[in-house]
Structures are given as structure tokens and as C-alpha cells.
CSV table of C-alpha atoms in Angstrom, one decimal:
chain,number,residue,atom,x,y,z
A,1,MET,CA,50.5,145.1,-86.3
A,2,ALA,CA,48.4,143.3,-83.5
A,3,LEU,CA,50.5,140.7,-81.8
A,4,GLU,CA,48.5,137.5,-82.6
A,5,GLY,CA,49.9,134.2,-81.2
A,6,TYR,CA,51.7,131.7,-82.6
A,7,ARG,CA,51.1,130.9,-86.2
A,8,HIS,CA,52.9,127.8,-87.3
A,9,VAL,CA,53.6,127.4,-90.9
A,10,ALA,CA,54.7,124.8,-93.5
A,11,GLY,CA,56.5,125.2,-96.9
A,12,THR,CA,57.6,121.9,-98.4
A,13,GLY,CA,61.1,121.9,-100.3
A,14,GLY,CA,65.1,121.6,-99.8
A,15,PRO,CA,66.5,123.9,-97.9
A,16,ASP,CA,68.0,125.4,-100.2
A,17,ALA,CA,67.7,129.0,-102.2
A,18,SER,CA,64.5,128.0,-104.2
A,19,SER,CA,62.8,127.3,-100.8
A,20,GLY,CA,64.0,130.2,-99.7
A,21,ALA,CA,62.7,132.4,-103.0
A,22,ALA,CA,59.3,130.6,-101.6
A,23,LEU,CA,59.5,132.5,-98.6
A,24,LEU,CA,60.4,135.9,-99.4
A,25,PRO,CA,57.1,137.9,-99.5
A,26,ALA,CA,55.8,136.2,-96.6
A,27,LEU,CA,59.1,137.5,-94.6
A,28,ARG,CA,59.0,140.9,-96.3
A,29,ALA,CA,55.0,141.9,-95.8
A,30,GLY,CA,56.6,140.9,-91.7
A,31,LEU,CA,59.8,143.0,-92.2
A,32,ALA,CA,57.5,146.0,-93.8
A,33,ALA,CA,55.6,145.2,-90.2
A,34,GLY,CA,58.3,145.8,-87.8
A,35,SER,CA,59.1,141.8,-87.0
A,36,PRO,CA,62.0,141.0,-87.4
A,37,VAL,CA,63.9,137.6,-89.4
A,38,VAL,CA,65.7,134.8,-87.2
A,39,LEU,CA,67.4,132.3,-89.3
A,40,ALA,CA,67.9,128.6,-87.5
A,41,CYS,CA,68.3,127.0,-90.7
A,42,SER,CA,70.7,125.1,-93.2
A,43,SER,CA,73.4,127.0,-94.1
A,44,GLU,CA,72.5,127.2,-98.1
A,45,LEU,CA,68.9,128.3,-96.9
A,46,ARG,CA,70.3,131.1,-94.4
A,47,ALA,CA,72.6,132.5,-97.1
A,48,GLY,CA,70.0,133.1,-99.7
A,49,LEU,CA,67.5,134.9,-97.1
A,50,GLU,CA,70.9,136.9,-96.1
A,51,THR,CA,72.1,137.7,-99.4
A,52,GLU,CA,67.9,138.9,-100.2
A,53,LEU,CA,67.4,140.5,-97.1
A,54,THR,CA,70.5,142.3,-96.7
A,55,GLY,CA,69.8,145.6,-94.8
A,56,ASP,CA,66.6,144.0,-93.3
A,57,PRO,CA,67.1,143.2,-89.4
A,58,VAL,CA,67.7,140.0,-89.7
A,59,HIS,CA,69.5,137.3,-86.3
A,60,VAL,CA,71.4,134.3,-87.6
A,61,ILE,CA,70.8,131.3,-84.7
A,62,ASP,CA,72.8,128.1,-84.8
A,63,PRO,CA,69.6,125.7,-85.4
A,64,ASP,CA,71.3,123.3,-82.8
A,65,GLU,CA,70.2,125.0,-80.0
A,66,LEU,CA,66.3,123.8,-81.0
A,67,ALA,CA,66.7,120.4,-81.9
A,68,GLY,CA,67.7,117.3,-79.8
A,69,ARG,CA,64.7,115.9,-78.2
A,70,ALA,CA,61.0,117.2,-77.8
A,71,PRO,CA,62.0,118.3,-74.5
A,72,ASP,CA,65.3,119.8,-75.2
A,73,ALA,CA,64.2,121.4,-78.3
A,74,LEU,CA,60.8,122.9,-76.4
A,75,ALA,CA,63.0,124.3,-74.0
A,76,GLY,CA,65.3,126.2,-77.1
A,77,TYR,CA,62.6,127.9,-78.9
A,78,THR,CA,61.3,129.3,-75.6
A,79,ALA,CA,64.2,130.7,-74.1
A,80,LEU,CA,65.1,131.8,-78.2
A,81,LEU,CA,62.4,133.5,-77.7
A,82,ASP,CA,62.4,135.0,-74.4
A,83,ARG,CA,66.1,136.3,-75.4
A,84,LEU,CA,65.2,138.2,-78.7
A,85,SER,CA,61.4,139.8,-77.6
A,86,LEU,CA,62.5,141.9,-75.4
A,87,ASP,CA,61.7,144.5,-77.2
A,88,GLY,CA,57.8,143.1,-77.6
A,89,SER,CA,57.8,143.1,-81.7
A,90,ARG,CA,56.3,140.4,-83.0
A,91,LEU,CA,59.5,137.5,-84.5
A,92,GLN,CA,59.5,135.8,-88.0
A,93,LEU,CA,61.3,132.7,-87.3
A,94,VAL,CA,62.7,130.1,-90.0
A,95,THR,CA,63.5,126.2,-89.5
A,96,ASP,CA,64.1,123.6,-92.0
A,97,SER,CA,63.7,119.3,-91.5
A,98,VAL,CA,66.8,118.8,-92.2
A,99,CYS,CA,68.7,120.4,-89.4
A,100,GLN,CA,65.6,120.0,-86.8
A,101,ALA,CA,65.5,116.5,-87.3
A,102,LYS,CA,68.6,115.4,-85.9
A,103,ALA,CA,67.6,113.3,-83.5
A,104,GLY,CA,65.0,111.6,-85.3
A,105,VAL,CA,62.1,111.9,-87.5
A,106,VAL,CA,60.3,111.0,-84.8
A,107,ALA,CA,61.2,113.2,-81.7
A,108,TRP,CA,61.1,116.2,-84.3
A,109,LEU,CA,57.0,115.5,-85.6
A,110,GLN,CA,56.9,115.5,-81.9
A,111,THR,CA,58.8,119.3,-81.0
A,112,GLU,CA,56.6,120.5,-84.6
A,113,ALA,CA,53.2,119.3,-83.0
A,114,LEU,CA,54.1,120.1,-79.1
A,115,LEU,CA,54.9,123.8,-80.6
A,116,ASN,CA,51.5,124.0,-81.5
A,117,HIS,CA,50.6,123.8,-77.3
A,118,VAL,CA,53.7,125.3,-76.3
A,119,LEU,CA,54.1,128.4,-77.8
A,120,ALA,CA,50.7,129.2,-78.4
A,121,ASP,CA,50.8,132.9,-76.8
A,122,ARG,CA,54.1,133.5,-78.3
A,123,ALA,CA,54.0,136.3,-80.9
A,124,VAL,CA,55.5,134.5,-83.7
A,125,ASP,CA,55.6,133.6,-87.5
A,126,HIS,CA,57.7,130.1,-87.6
A,127,TYR,CA,58.2,128.8,-91.5
A,128,CYS,CA,59.1,125.5,-91.4
A,129,VAL,CA,61.1,123.9,-94.6
A,130,VAL,CA,60.5,120.4,-95.0
A,131,ASP,CA,61.6,118.6,-97.1
A,132,PRO,CA,59.6,115.9,-99.3
A,133,ARG,CA,62.6,113.7,-100.1
A,134,GLN,CA,64.1,113.6,-96.7
A,135,LEU,CA,60.8,112.6,-94.7
A,136,GLY,CA,59.5,110.0,-97.4
A,137,ASP,CA,56.4,109.2,-96.0
A,138,ASP,CA,56.7,111.0,-92.7
A,139,LEU,CA,55.6,113.8,-95.3
A,140,PRO,CA,51.8,113.8,-94.5
A,141,THR,CA,52.6,113.8,-90.8
A,142,ALA,CA,55.2,116.8,-91.0
A,143,LEU,CA,52.5,118.9,-93.0
A,144,ALA,CA,49.8,117.6,-90.1
A,145,CYS,CA,51.7,119.3,-87.6
A,146,HIS,CA,51.3,122.7,-89.2
A,147,PRO,CA,47.6,125.0,-88.8
A,148,LEU,CA,48.7,126.6,-91.9
A,149,ARG,CA,50.3,125.9,-95.2
A,150,LEU,CA,52.7,128.6,-97.5
A,151,ALA,CA,49.9,129.4,-101.0
A,152,ASP,CA,51.8,131.4,-103.0
A,153,GLY,CA,54.1,133.4,-101.0
A,154,SER,CA,51.6,133.9,-97.6
A,155,PRO,CA,50.0,131.1,-95.2
A,156,ALA,CA,46.8,130.0,-96.1
A,157,VAL,CA,45.0,127.4,-94.1
A,158,ASN,CA,46.0,124.2,-93.8
A,159,PRO,CA,42.8,121.8,-94.2
A,160,GLY,CA,45.2,118.8,-93.2
A,161,PHE,CA,46.2,119.8,-89.7
A,162,ARG,CA,45.4,117.8,-86.8
A,163,GLU,CA,45.4,119.0,-83.2
A,164,PRO,CA,48.5,118.4,-81.4
A,165,ALA,CA,47.3,115.5,-79.0
A,166,GLU,CA,46.1,113.9,-82.3
A,167,VAL,CA,49.6,113.8,-83.6
A,168,LEU,CA,51.4,112.4,-80.6
A,169,ARG,CA,48.7,109.9,-80.3
A,170,SER,CA,49.6,108.6,-83.7
A,171,LEU,CA,53.5,109.5,-82.8
A,172,TRP,CA,53.2,107.2,-80.0
A,173,THR,CA,50.9,104.3,-80.8
A,174,ASP,CA,52.9,101.5,-79.5
A,175,PRO,CA,53.4,98.4,-82.1
A,176,GLY,CA,53.3,95.8,-79.0
A,177,PRO,CA,56.1,94.2,-77.7
A,178,ASP,CA,59.9,95.1,-79.5
A,179,PRO,CA,62.0,92.2,-81.2
A,180,VAL,CA,64.2,92.5,-78.6
A,181,GLU,CA,62.1,91.7,-75.7
A,182,ALA,CA,61.7,87.4,-77.3
A,183,THR,CA,65.4,87.7,-75.8
A,184,PRO,CA,65.9,86.8,-72.1
A,185,PRO,CA,66.4,90.1,-70.2
A,186,THR,CA,69.9,91.9,-68.8
A,187,LEU,CA,67.6,92.5,-65.6
A,188,SER,CA,64.6,91.7,-64.6
A,189,ILE,CA,62.5,92.4,-61.2
A,190,ASP,CA,59.5,91.3,-60.5
A,191,ASP,CA,57.0,92.9,-57.6
A,192,VAL,CA,59.9,96.3,-57.2
A,193,GLY,CA,59.7,96.0,-53.3
A,194,SER,CA,62.8,98.8,-53.1
A,195,MET,CA,63.6,102.2,-55.3
A,196,ARG,CA,67.2,102.1,-54.0
A,197,GLU,CA,67.3,98.5,-54.9
A,198,LEU,CA,65.8,98.9,-58.4
A,199,ARG,CA,68.6,101.8,-59.2
A,200,ARG,CA,71.3,99.6,-58.1
A,201,ALA,CA,70.5,97.1,-60.2
A,202,LEU,CA,69.9,99.4,-63.1
A,203,THR,CA,73.1,100.8,-62.8
A,204,ALA,CA,74.9,98.0,-62.8
A,205,SER,CA,72.9,96.5,-66.0
A,206,LEU,CA,74.0,99.8,-67.7
A,207,ALA,CA,77.7,100.0,-66.4
A,208,ASP,CA,78.7,97.9,-69.3
A,209,GLY,CA,76.6,99.0,-71.9
A,210,PRO,CA,76.8,101.6,-74.9
A,211,LEU,CA,75.5,104.5,-73.2
A,212,HIS,CA,77.9,107.3,-71.6
A,213,PRO,CA,77.7,107.8,-68.5
A,214,ASP,CA,75.5,110.6,-68.2
A,215,GLU,CA,72.8,109.1,-70.2
A,216,ALA,CA,72.9,105.9,-67.9
A,217,GLU,CA,72.4,108.1,-64.8
A,218,ASP,CA,69.3,109.8,-66.6
A,219,LEU,CA,67.5,106.3,-67.9
A,220,VAL,CA,68.1,105.1,-64.4
A,221,LEU,CA,66.2,108.3,-63.0
A,222,ALA,CA,63.9,108.0,-65.9
A,223,ILE,CA,63.0,104.5,-65.0
A,224,ASP,CA,62.6,105.7,-61.2
A,225,GLU,CA,60.5,107.9,-61.9
A,226,VAL,CA,58.2,105.7,-64.2
A,227,VAL,CA,58.1,103.0,-61.2
A,228,SER,CA,57.3,105.4,-58.9
A,229,ASN,CA,54.5,106.6,-61.0
A,230,ALA,CA,53.6,102.9,-61.8
A,231,ALA,CA,53.8,102.4,-57.7
A,232,GLU,CA,51.6,105.3,-57.1
A,233,HIS,CA,48.9,105.7,-59.5
A,234,GLY,CA,48.4,102.1,-60.6
A,235,VAL,CA,47.9,98.7,-59.9
A,236,PRO,CA,50.5,96.8,-58.5
A,237,PRO,CA,52.7,94.6,-58.6
A,238,VAL,CA,54.7,96.5,-60.6
A,239,ASP,CA,57.4,94.2,-62.8
A,240,VAL,CA,60.5,96.1,-64.2
A,241,ARG,CA,62.3,94.2,-67.2
A,242,LEU,CA,65.3,95.5,-69.0
A,243,TRP,CA,67.2,95.0,-72.4
A,244,VAL,CA,70.6,96.1,-72.9
A,245,THR,CA,72.2,95.3,-76.8
A,246,ALA,CA,74.8,97.3,-78.4
A,247,GLN,CA,71.5,98.5,-80.7
A,248,ARG,CA,69.7,99.9,-78.8
A,249,VAL,CA,68.5,100.2,-74.7
A,250,LEU,CA,65.0,99.1,-73.3
A,251,CYS,CA,62.8,99.4,-70.1
A,252,ALA,CA,59.6,98.0,-69.7
A,253,VAL,CA,57.8,98.9,-66.7
A,254,ALA,CA,54.3,97.3,-66.1
A,255,ASP,CA,51.6,96.7,-63.6
A,256,ARG,CA,48.3,96.2,-64.0
A,257,GLY,CA,46.4,100.1,-63.9
A,258,ALA,CA,44.7,101.6,-67.0
A,259,GLY,CA,48.0,103.2,-68.0
A,260,PHE,CA,47.5,107.3,-68.8
A,261,ASP,CA,46.5,109.0,-71.6
A,262,GLU,CA,47.8,112.6,-71.2
A,263,PRO,CA,50.0,113.2,-74.2
A,264,LEU,CA,50.8,117.1,-73.4
A,265,ALA,CA,51.6,116.7,-70.3
A,266,GLY,CA,55.8,116.4,-69.5
A,267,TYR,CA,57.0,118.8,-72.3
A,268,GLY,CA,57.6,121.3,-69.3
A,269,PRO,CA,58.6,121.4,-65.4
A,270,ALA,CA,54.7,121.4,-64.3
A,271,HIS,CA,55.3,124.4,-62.0
A,272,GLY,CA,57.2,126.4,-64.9
A,273,THR,CA,61.1,127.2,-64.6
A,274,ASP,CA,61.0,127.1,-60.6
A,275,LEU,CA,62.2,123.7,-60.6
A,276,SER,CA,62.4,123.9,-56.5
A,277,VAL,CA,58.6,123.3,-56.6
A,278,GLY,CA,58.5,120.0,-57.9
A,279,GLY,CA,56.1,118.1,-60.5
A,280,MET,CA,58.9,117.7,-62.9
A,281,GLY,CA,59.6,114.0,-63.2
A,282,LEU,CA,57.6,113.1,-66.1
A,283,TRP,CA,59.3,116.3,-67.8
A,284,LEU,CA,62.8,114.5,-66.6
A,285,ALA,CA,62.0,110.9,-67.9
A,286,ARG,CA,61.2,112.2,-71.3
A,287,ARG,CA,64.1,114.5,-71.5
A,288,ALA,CA,66.2,111.1,-70.7
A,289,VAL,CA,65.0,108.6,-73.2
A,290,ASP,CA,63.9,108.8,-77.1
A,291,ARG,CA,61.0,106.8,-77.2
A,292,MET,CA,58.2,106.4,-74.3
A,293,THR,CA,54.6,104.5,-75.0
A,294,THR,CA,52.6,102.8,-73.5
A,295,SER,CA,50.4,99.8,-74.2
A,296,PRO,CA,48.3,97.3,-72.8
A,297,LEU,CA,49.6,94.1,-71.6
A,298,ASP,CA,48.9,90.7,-72.9
A,299,GLY,CA,45.4,90.0,-72.3
A,300,GLY,CA,44.8,93.8,-71.5
A,301,ASP,CA,45.0,93.0,-67.6
A,302,GLY,CA,47.1,96.3,-67.3
A,303,CYS,CA,49.6,99.0,-69.0
A,304,VAL,CA,53.2,98.4,-70.1
A,305,VAL,CA,55.3,101.7,-70.3
A,306,ARG,CA,58.2,101.0,-73.1
A,307,LEU,CA,61.8,103.4,-72.6
A,308,THR,CA,63.7,103.6,-75.4
A,309,ILE,CA,67.9,104.5,-75.7
A,310,ASP,CA,68.7,104.7,-79.4
A,311,PRO,CA,72.7,104.7,-78.4
A,312,ARG,CA,74.5,107.1,-80.5
A,313,ARG,CA,78.2,106.9,-79.9
């Protein structure tokens, strides 16, 4: 069969045997065409498919390899395909929302939207089992990330599909100041002058907070990157506010420029896998936080970037 590009297919149901049964006709058709199956899904779904596909070429992968914040999850997908596509055959990948959304539904939705962009030229049929009970009001967005829907055992065009950039913009719509911003900040610096002094102040402010030291260090680097971008591409002054609480850590970086609208940027190093070339700052920043949103400053005179980490201790 022709090795066309990435085909992203949604099926609805729980991660159980009934969802596996719905996938079987499509998977068997792919196997007949020489496409092995890769299972990176919940244990019950995986067990049912393994039983039904006994004797067929089936790879079992730890689903945690494909979970996490969007940049990390995307790197996991790319590494998996690089590892298993050596013979040039088309792959059939099975995942589910219950396993993949461990870092939060929003992070998973970002990943699902971006897969259509990042893996566009990869020879993969990717079957995602999305659980309506788990996703609730987020189900329409989850389905909109898939150009195809499973219908009567085979993929069919999904009229509700939305382009990755559109989905990402909807996920990143900043509702405005977080309630914590009504409280005194842990750190406040107006018109940042010295990046070294900024990093020292951030490190000291995070030292007694809820983040693991490695997470705190990564956040300092992420804030450094956003402030540097604001200084280079925005309009001074650049102001920084940091709130460190038991519930979350939030940093707001404001300047008087128009901000940026590049929702597909920063989900891989700008120059591929050679990190020595540079151009990886936004990628590293996205990897360090759970959410990074932009919105106009109050009054519309400038832009604020909010970086948020939800501590997981």
C-alpha cells in the first residue's frame, strides 16, 4: 500500500474490550496490508487487543512514553516512530485519552492537535480512543483534533475537524488575570535591567516553594527566555511578577509590544535535533510549564505572557 502521511482517527469509548472490538476491523485490514500494530494504551484495552491479534505483529509500548507536557509527548511520539519505522512499513498506533492525559486534559489536547502538524509526513494510522466520561465538556475539542472518525469499523472524514492552530488558540485563550494576581506577588521587578540579577531573584523566590529544585531551575530558564524575547522583540519596559503558592506557581511577564501569535512555534527545537545550533528557547520554555498564555495588558497598551506550573508533589 502507498505510504501516505499521518492519519489521526478518533473512536469514542472507555479504555476497555468493547472499544478494542470497535478497532479490530480497521486494525485487521491494516495488518493484511503489512502494517504492524503498536499498542500504547490502557491495560484492559491492550489486553483485549493482544488476545484478538495473537500471532500478528504487535508491539507493546509503555504509554507513559507518549504522555506529559506537549513538547515532551511529541518528542516521545517522534522517537517511537523513528525506532519502529526502520523497515519503512506503515504503522498502526493505538492510544487512549485515559492513559495519555496524565499531565492534564489541556496538555493532552495540545498534543492531539499538534500531532497533525508534527507528524504530518509520517506513515502512521493513529487510532485514539477518547473517553466521553473522562473528558466531559472537553469531548468536542478532543474530537475536533482528529481529521477522521471511526465509523462502522473504518476511518471516515470528520466534519468537525479543526486545524491545529485554531484548536491551540482556543486552548490558550487567556481569561485574564489569575485570582492569585490580586494578592501581593512573591517577587516584583519593574523594567528588568540585569538578566543575571533577575535569575538570582527568581531562584531565591522559588527556593522555599512547592517545586522540585529541577522544576524550579527549568522555570527560571523559561522566564529568562520569555523576558529576553520581550526585550528583543517587544517594547520596553519589561516587568516581571512572580507568585509562589501551594496551589500553583505563576509568573507574568509584561511589555508594551503587541505580543506574538504563532501557536505552532516552540514544539520542537528550531533546528531539529542539533541543539548546538540554537533556536530552542521557546521549546525549552514550553517544556518547563503547564500553561503559557498571552493576553493584552489592561487597557490594551501592551502584552502579558503568563507561565504557570501546577506543582505535583
